[in-house]
Amino acid sequence: MAVAVSGGADSFALLHVLHEKNVPIIALTVDHGLRPEAAYEAAKVAEWCAARGISHETLVWTSAAHPRESGGLPQRHEVPDRAAPVRDERSKGNLQANARTARYRLLCDACNRLGLETLVTAHTADDQAETVFMRLRRGSGQGLAGMPETRLIAGGAGEPVTLYRPLLGVRRTETQSYAEAHDLPVSYDPSNEDDRFERVRIRALLAALEQQDLLTVEALCRTAEEAAELNRIEAARNVEASQIYMRKSHVDASVQFLESFSSNSGFQDGAVIEAVHAVSGSSTMPTRYGDLFHNDAGQIETVGRRYSVSTISGVILAYGLHDAFIFREPAALLGRAGGAGGFEPIAVKAGEKHLYDRRFIVHVPEGIAEVTVIKPLGALIPRDIATSTLDRKRISTLPCLTRGDALSHIPAACQDFIAAALSGWKQAEAFLDNVGTFKADSLLEERFSGRVIRF
């Protein structure tokens, strides 16, 4: 198994315990490239491991635009961030969230490369309490379950790895005491004291509340356990509702409800929210059923039926008297009015696998041209045509392979659906002429069940 070792007290204590128990392990350290000291802290872990015969690798977070020199340090894998091929993801948005995503992606990729099926991390009870408190502050519901002890995760289109957190019942003071007692060469990250970060502020607040016995780590962890049990019950209920009311399309990763959203006394409400999350490609989920219908986007007609349309979280809900559709919103990938947003093309090579919009795994076929990119199919079709009918809206967010502005390949499972949706467009025959196909695995079921988290 792989062990994630930052060099801090928690992960070093875990590494030491596993080594003492003669568990076969490979230690992995991620250097985010955010502090000059990080490379030498990783080297310190590598040195400690080498002295004890433990395999170790340092994984370096880079972007294609900003590669780093290894500087003669111990074994270091420079891994360009394929999720952000033309810009440095470290400079965008929430730094800690970006770093977390990159860290798990690097660790999962390393596990796949090394043939390891399990990744062990040193999250403690304190980490769990901080996570629950942060989610509570945001008004989260299901998120109060915190971090599960085990779950499947994957880096992009990679194979899932079992993430195991054996220290969720252990306090941080215990790991620190253990590290001191065994004279482990612990490093201290100054960002853990930087109150610009939310988690640091939450940590200080929880310490003060616990000191006054107003709110304890134990109580927050107990809340997480109880919330997790409620989530399991709700998930089973959603599966039952989905079996009765839903038809999932793995062709275009959309969902059809066989009855109106407003019927059945809300029995299927949770399934609707899960479906929106699954279709959206988002890592977050709408919290309330009522939120789904606040953004009215007019009506659409198809095969003689009229549907009211609402949008939320990059998803379109088209609901009529007898049924409803949930599918990806074209504007989320094709761009909105004024040129805002849109899917950034991914440059690919023959034989690669890529995660597309968190909804598909694209298998790039052998023998493609050198300059080939993944784009939404609708980016190659005139906008008024791509969004003129319900089915055309659905196909417009499918992945395709292009050479420049020319279509080269479409998903094999979607050939008939795409041809039918474009029927009546004068340029359809020329557009689809001599187009090849590729395998695209729909992740709809995986996302609906929450079985795997992909970074």
XYZ file of C-alpha atoms in Angstrom:
455
model
C 0.000 0.000 0.000
C 0.965 3.648 -0.407
C 1.274 6.012 2.553
C 0.931 9.768 2.043
C 3.676 11.387 4.139
C 3.896 15.168 4.262
C 6.619 15.141 6.891
C 4.308 16.440 9.619
C 3.752 14.692 12.947
C 0.525 12.934 11.928
C 1.823 11.313 8.750
C 5.269 10.570 10.187
C 3.676 8.820 13.165
C 1.507 6.746 10.820
C 4.516 5.867 8.652
C 6.476 4.776 11.723
C 3.644 2.613 13.077
C 3.157 0.835 9.749
C 6.905 0.259 9.415
C 7.120 -1.121 12.953
C 4.285 -3.524 12.131
C 6.186 -4.680 9.004
C 3.394 -3.612 6.690
C 4.684 -3.479 3.061
C 4.508 0.217 2.157
C 5.690 2.816 -0.300
C 5.855 6.361 1.072
C 4.684 9.196 -1.173
C 5.372 12.859 -0.459
C 3.788 15.679 -2.453
C 5.795 18.851 -2.987
C 3.254 21.482 -4.006
C 5.999 23.884 -5.029
C 4.480 26.631 -2.880
C 7.383 27.017 -0.426
C 11.116 26.746 -1.110
C 11.525 24.633 2.054
C 9.083 21.970 0.815
C 11.625 20.234 -1.412
C 14.038 19.792 1.474
C 11.294 18.635 3.835
C 10.420 15.960 1.265
C 14.098 15.061 1.009
C 14.186 14.630 4.799
C 11.351 12.108 4.581
C 13.160 10.341 1.719
C 16.363 10.141 3.771
C 14.544 8.700 6.795
C 12.831 6.104 4.578
C 16.065 5.161 2.789
C 17.770 4.470 6.105
C 15.051 1.915 6.906
C 14.671 0.332 3.490
C 11.291 1.948 2.791
C 10.596 2.881 -0.827
C 9.846 6.580 -1.215
C 8.916 8.982 -4.008
C 8.405 12.725 -4.049
C 5.634 13.894 -6.379
C 6.022 17.479 -7.547
C 3.007 19.597 -8.447
C 3.833 21.524 -11.592
C 1.966 22.924 -14.568
C 2.995 22.545 -18.184
C 3.568 26.290 -18.157
C 5.773 26.282 -15.036
C 8.039 23.198 -14.820
C 10.488 23.005 -11.912
C 14.052 21.828 -11.592
C 14.656 18.798 -9.406
C 17.942 20.262 -8.137
C 19.599 16.879 -7.634
C 17.239 15.928 -4.815
C 16.194 12.295 -4.191
C 13.769 10.560 -6.549
C 11.237 13.158 -7.630
C 8.498 12.763 -10.215
C 7.711 15.954 -12.087
C 4.049 15.561 -12.993
C 2.619 18.292 -15.241
C -0.981 18.980 -14.278
C -2.985 17.590 -17.212
C -6.132 19.213 -15.829
C -4.656 22.667 -16.486
C -2.332 22.256 -19.476
C -1.921 25.901 -20.409
C -2.055 27.733 -17.101
C -0.716 27.348 -13.611
C -3.613 26.038 -11.500
C -1.760 27.166 -8.365
C -2.535 30.794 -9.196
C -6.284 30.323 -9.610
C -9.094 30.536 -7.068
C -8.854 28.856 -3.671
C -5.211 27.885 -3.240
C -5.778 25.267 -0.551
C -8.639 23.653 -2.490
C -6.523 23.569 -5.659
C -3.602 22.103 -3.737
C -5.826 19.414 -2.215
C -7.192 18.426 -5.638
C -3.703 18.300 -7.134
C -2.383 16.320 -4.144
C -4.983 13.567 -4.473
C -4.594 13.492 -8.234
C -0.830 13.028 -7.918
C -1.185 10.369 -5.227
C -3.784 8.413 -7.221
C -1.711 8.622 -10.394
C 1.309 7.322 -8.489
C -0.703 4.409 -7.071
C -1.861 3.477 -10.586
C 1.679 3.703 -11.923
C 3.084 1.590 -9.080
C 0.262 -0.966 -9.168
C -0.994 -0.097 -5.671
C -4.684 -0.408 -4.785
C -4.706 1.289 -1.367
C -3.651 4.771 -0.246
C -3.383 5.458 3.493
C -3.555 8.995 4.880
C -3.086 10.354 8.401
C -6.267 12.387 8.891
C -7.032 12.598 12.604
C -10.116 13.233 14.709
C -9.138 16.905 14.771
C -9.146 17.018 10.965
C -12.575 15.402 10.966
C -13.950 17.922 13.467
C -12.574 20.855 11.479
C -14.113 19.496 8.290
C -17.545 19.067 9.897
C -17.398 22.565 11.440
C -16.431 24.145 8.104
C -19.306 22.411 6.348
C -21.686 23.347 9.149
C -20.665 26.981 8.703
C -21.638 26.756 5.025
C -25.042 25.287 5.836
C -24.183 21.903 4.406
C -26.481 18.945 4.958
C -24.979 15.705 3.711
C -21.503 17.179 4.177
C -21.872 16.889 7.956
C -20.958 13.232 7.534
C -17.389 14.451 7.232
C -14.674 12.156 5.907
C -15.433 8.420 5.682
C -12.819 5.998 6.955
C -12.659 4.358 3.530
C -13.788 5.382 0.060
C -12.782 5.056 -3.579
C -10.948 7.946 -5.226
C -9.285 8.397 -8.601
C -7.006 10.830 -10.352
C -8.861 12.069 -13.430
C -9.530 9.124 -15.747
C -7.339 6.767 -13.703
C -8.343 3.546 -11.978
C -9.994 3.943 -8.550
C -7.855 3.549 -5.441
C -9.128 2.734 -1.945
C -8.439 5.671 0.369
C -8.063 4.509 3.984
C -7.926 6.855 6.989
C -7.026 4.737 10.031
C -6.416 7.661 12.426
C -9.870 9.291 12.406
C -10.328 8.186 16.009
C -6.937 9.550 17.126
C -6.333 13.071 18.413
C -3.600 15.275 16.951
C -1.972 15.603 20.391
C -1.493 11.833 20.402
C 0.328 11.761 17.071
C 2.509 14.682 18.151
C 3.399 12.916 21.393
C 4.172 9.719 19.483
C 6.426 11.569 17.050
C 8.313 13.217 19.907
C 8.656 9.943 21.819
C 10.204 8.237 18.781
C 12.353 11.214 17.813
C 10.876 11.457 14.331
C 12.295 14.278 12.139
C 9.021 16.167 11.868
C 8.702 19.282 9.709
C 6.311 22.116 10.493
C 4.439 23.873 7.704
C 4.059 27.595 8.518
C 0.829 27.712 6.501
C -0.756 25.766 9.379
C -0.421 28.977 11.401
C -1.506 31.355 8.609
C -4.932 32.713 9.546
C -5.611 33.755 5.963
C -6.744 30.157 5.511
C -10.195 29.134 6.723
C -9.096 25.852 8.270
C -6.478 27.621 10.393
C -9.094 30.027 11.753
C -11.511 27.160 12.396
C -8.770 25.252 14.226
C -8.159 28.173 16.570
C -11.879 28.671 17.168
C -12.446 24.999 17.949
C -9.549 25.006 20.398
C -11.135 27.937 22.236
C -14.587 26.313 22.254
C -13.196 23.019 23.471
C -11.253 24.737 26.221
C -14.540 26.156 27.492
C -16.292 22.807 26.992
C -18.802 24.427 24.617
C -18.067 22.268 21.593
C -15.647 19.372 21.500
C -13.844 17.416 18.799
C -15.506 14.298 20.152
C -18.982 15.825 19.713
C -18.261 16.907 16.143
C -16.910 13.474 15.256
C -20.021 11.892 16.766
C -22.118 14.235 14.613
C -20.186 13.033 11.563
C -20.909 9.392 12.402
C -24.636 10.016 12.895
C -24.859 12.116 9.729
C -23.080 9.371 7.785
C -25.677 6.840 8.942
C -28.519 9.169 7.885
C -26.807 9.613 4.518
C -26.657 5.863 4.046
C -30.404 5.612 4.713
C -31.124 8.499 2.332
C -28.883 6.998 -0.346
C -30.798 3.709 -0.175
C -34.058 5.659 -0.472
C -32.727 7.518 -3.517
C -31.707 4.259 -5.172
C -35.216 2.901 -4.576
C -36.754 6.051 -6.069
C -34.398 5.966 -9.052
C -35.369 2.371 -9.824
C -39.027 3.377 -9.909
C -38.964 6.793 -11.557
C -35.715 7.202 -13.465
C -34.294 6.094 -16.774
C -30.577 6.836 -17.005
C -29.019 7.353 -20.422
C -25.419 6.229 -20.539
C -25.233 7.410 -24.139
C -25.288 11.125 -23.334
C -25.108 10.948 -19.495
C -28.589 12.418 -19.039
C -31.564 11.344 -16.935
C -35.260 11.014 -17.736
C -37.850 10.936 -14.972
C -40.906 8.946 -15.982
C -43.271 11.086 -13.911
C -43.566 14.773 -13.113
C -41.205 16.133 -10.436
C -44.188 17.453 -8.493
C -45.900 14.080 -7.955
C -45.468 11.294 -5.387
C -45.248 13.541 -2.339
C -41.567 14.242 -2.722
C -40.540 10.576 -2.567
C -38.175 11.124 -5.478
C -36.859 14.551 -4.369
C -33.526 13.185 -3.167
C -33.122 11.215 -6.377
C -33.716 14.412 -8.380
C -30.974 16.231 -6.444
C -28.609 13.279 -6.898
C -29.404 13.241 -10.618
C -28.669 16.957 -10.959
C -25.331 16.422 -9.236
C -24.503 13.404 -11.411
C -25.320 15.209 -14.655
C -23.687 18.506 -13.689
C -20.082 17.399 -13.649
C -19.760 19.468 -10.471
C -18.023 18.410 -7.274
C -20.742 20.107 -5.185
C -24.436 19.328 -4.860
C -27.584 21.503 -4.618
C -28.730 21.409 -1.004
C -32.490 21.826 -1.319
C -35.050 20.441 -3.749
C -36.781 23.843 -4.010
C -33.559 25.459 -5.250
C -33.857 23.490 -8.481
C -36.744 25.544 -9.845
C -35.748 29.135 -9.010
C -34.028 29.977 -12.290
C -36.794 29.852 -14.889
C -35.401 29.641 -18.434
C -38.655 29.508 -20.421
C -40.050 26.530 -22.307
C -38.986 24.068 -24.962
C -41.003 21.751 -27.185
C -39.998 18.326 -28.476
C -41.924 15.517 -30.195
C -45.193 17.313 -29.574
C -44.625 17.856 -25.838
C -43.961 21.131 -24.114
C -41.531 21.368 -21.185
C -40.853 24.126 -18.687
C -37.135 24.714 -18.343
C -35.066 25.617 -15.289
C -31.280 25.796 -14.934
C -29.071 25.211 -11.906
C -25.470 24.147 -11.366
C -24.818 23.917 -15.103
C -27.788 21.605 -15.599
C -31.080 21.979 -17.469
C -34.259 20.570 -15.956
C -36.983 20.231 -18.601
C -40.180 19.133 -16.870
C -43.597 18.499 -18.363
C -46.920 17.022 -17.278
C -45.866 13.405 -17.616
C -42.080 13.220 -17.565
C -38.896 15.273 -17.179
C -35.342 15.395 -18.467
C -32.156 16.383 -16.664
C -29.141 17.056 -18.858
C -25.984 19.165 -19.025
C -26.535 22.842 -19.838
C -24.910 23.712 -23.206
C -23.867 27.208 -22.063
C -21.775 25.672 -19.267
C -19.475 24.140 -21.894
C -20.026 26.319 -24.949
C -19.738 29.612 -23.066
C -22.284 32.158 -21.930
C -23.339 35.517 -23.318
C -20.414 37.902 -23.575
C -17.911 35.061 -23.969
C -17.846 34.076 -20.288
C -16.915 30.544 -19.295
C -16.865 27.542 -21.557
C -14.901 24.311 -21.723
C -11.175 24.663 -22.284
C -9.996 22.249 -25.010
C -7.679 19.435 -23.896
C -4.727 18.521 -26.123
C -4.461 14.724 -26.356
C -2.199 11.995 -27.668
C -2.991 8.581 -29.115
C -3.761 5.921 -26.512
C -4.380 8.333 -23.621
C -7.392 8.441 -21.316
C -8.896 11.762 -20.230
C -11.621 12.842 -17.826
C -14.086 15.021 -19.712
C -16.346 17.339 -17.696
C -16.336 14.768 -14.871
C -19.005 12.926 -16.903
C -17.027 10.783 -19.342
C -13.724 8.999 -19.621
C -12.489 9.527 -23.161
C -10.294 6.803 -24.645
C -8.212 8.464 -27.354
C -7.841 6.025 -30.261
C -4.546 5.024 -31.780
C -3.516 6.626 -35.045
C -4.964 10.086 -34.462
C -3.285 13.211 -35.783
C -0.639 14.846 -33.595
C -2.622 18.066 -33.117
C -5.896 16.716 -31.725
C -8.005 18.155 -28.919
C -11.138 17.242 -26.969
C -13.973 19.756 -27.312
C -17.739 19.760 -26.750
C -19.491 18.693 -29.952
C -21.618 21.845 -29.861
C -18.500 24.009 -30.235
C -18.305 22.863 -33.880
C -21.976 23.468 -34.687
C -23.589 26.895 -35.208
C -24.944 27.937 -31.799
C -28.515 28.415 -33.035
C -28.482 24.874 -34.441
C -26.732 23.298 -31.437
C -29.368 24.604 -29.016
C -32.496 24.538 -31.188
C -34.080 21.325 -29.842
C -33.958 19.300 -26.663
C -31.964 16.481 -28.288
C -29.529 18.908 -29.926
C -28.942 20.548 -26.563
C -28.159 17.106 -25.178
C -25.630 16.167 -27.858
C -23.961 19.596 -27.820
C -22.177 18.793 -24.536
C -20.859 15.401 -25.663
C -17.081 15.084 -26.083
C -15.600 14.948 -29.567
C -12.097 14.930 -31.036
C -11.107 17.678 -33.458
C -8.241 18.772 -35.655
C -8.448 22.531 -35.577
C -12.117 23.333 -36.221
C -12.721 20.070 -38.098
C -14.560 17.192 -36.438
C -12.543 13.959 -36.517
C -14.147 11.563 -34.000
C -17.372 11.206 -31.996
C -18.309 8.771 -29.190
C -19.061 5.354 -30.720
C -22.115 4.767 -28.529
C -23.620 8.106 -29.593
C -23.433 7.811 -33.388
C -27.114 7.081 -33.948
C -28.278 9.602 -31.340
C -26.115 12.371 -32.827
C -27.289 11.608 -36.386
C -30.934 11.600 -35.311
C -30.586 14.833 -33.323
C -28.980 16.636 -36.282
C -31.518 15.311 -38.767
C -33.044 18.252 -40.634
C -29.898 20.388 -40.466
C -28.738 20.934 -44.010
C -25.061 20.558 -43.160
C -25.478 17.413 -41.068
C -24.383 14.920 -43.707
C -21.206 16.845 -44.571
C -20.502 17.491 -40.879
C -20.577 13.770 -40.034
C -18.966 12.517 -43.255
C -15.908 10.265 -42.722
C -15.942 10.886 -38.976
C -14.256 8.243 -36.819
C -15.333 7.048 -33.375
C -13.820 6.567 -29.935
C -14.855 4.896 -26.711
C -16.363 7.212 -24.100
C -17.291 5.687 -20.727
C -20.232 7.431 -19.088
C -19.677 8.134 -15.373
C -23.359 8.824 -14.715
C -23.934 5.753 -12.548
C -20.650 6.284 -10.716
C -21.563 9.886 -9.940
C -25.173 9.128 -8.998
C -24.092 6.508 -6.484
C -21.156 8.581 -5.223
C -19.055 5.441 -5.547
C -15.891 7.223 -6.680
C -14.578 10.754 -6.134
C -12.417 11.889 -9.067
C -9.836 14.649 -8.727
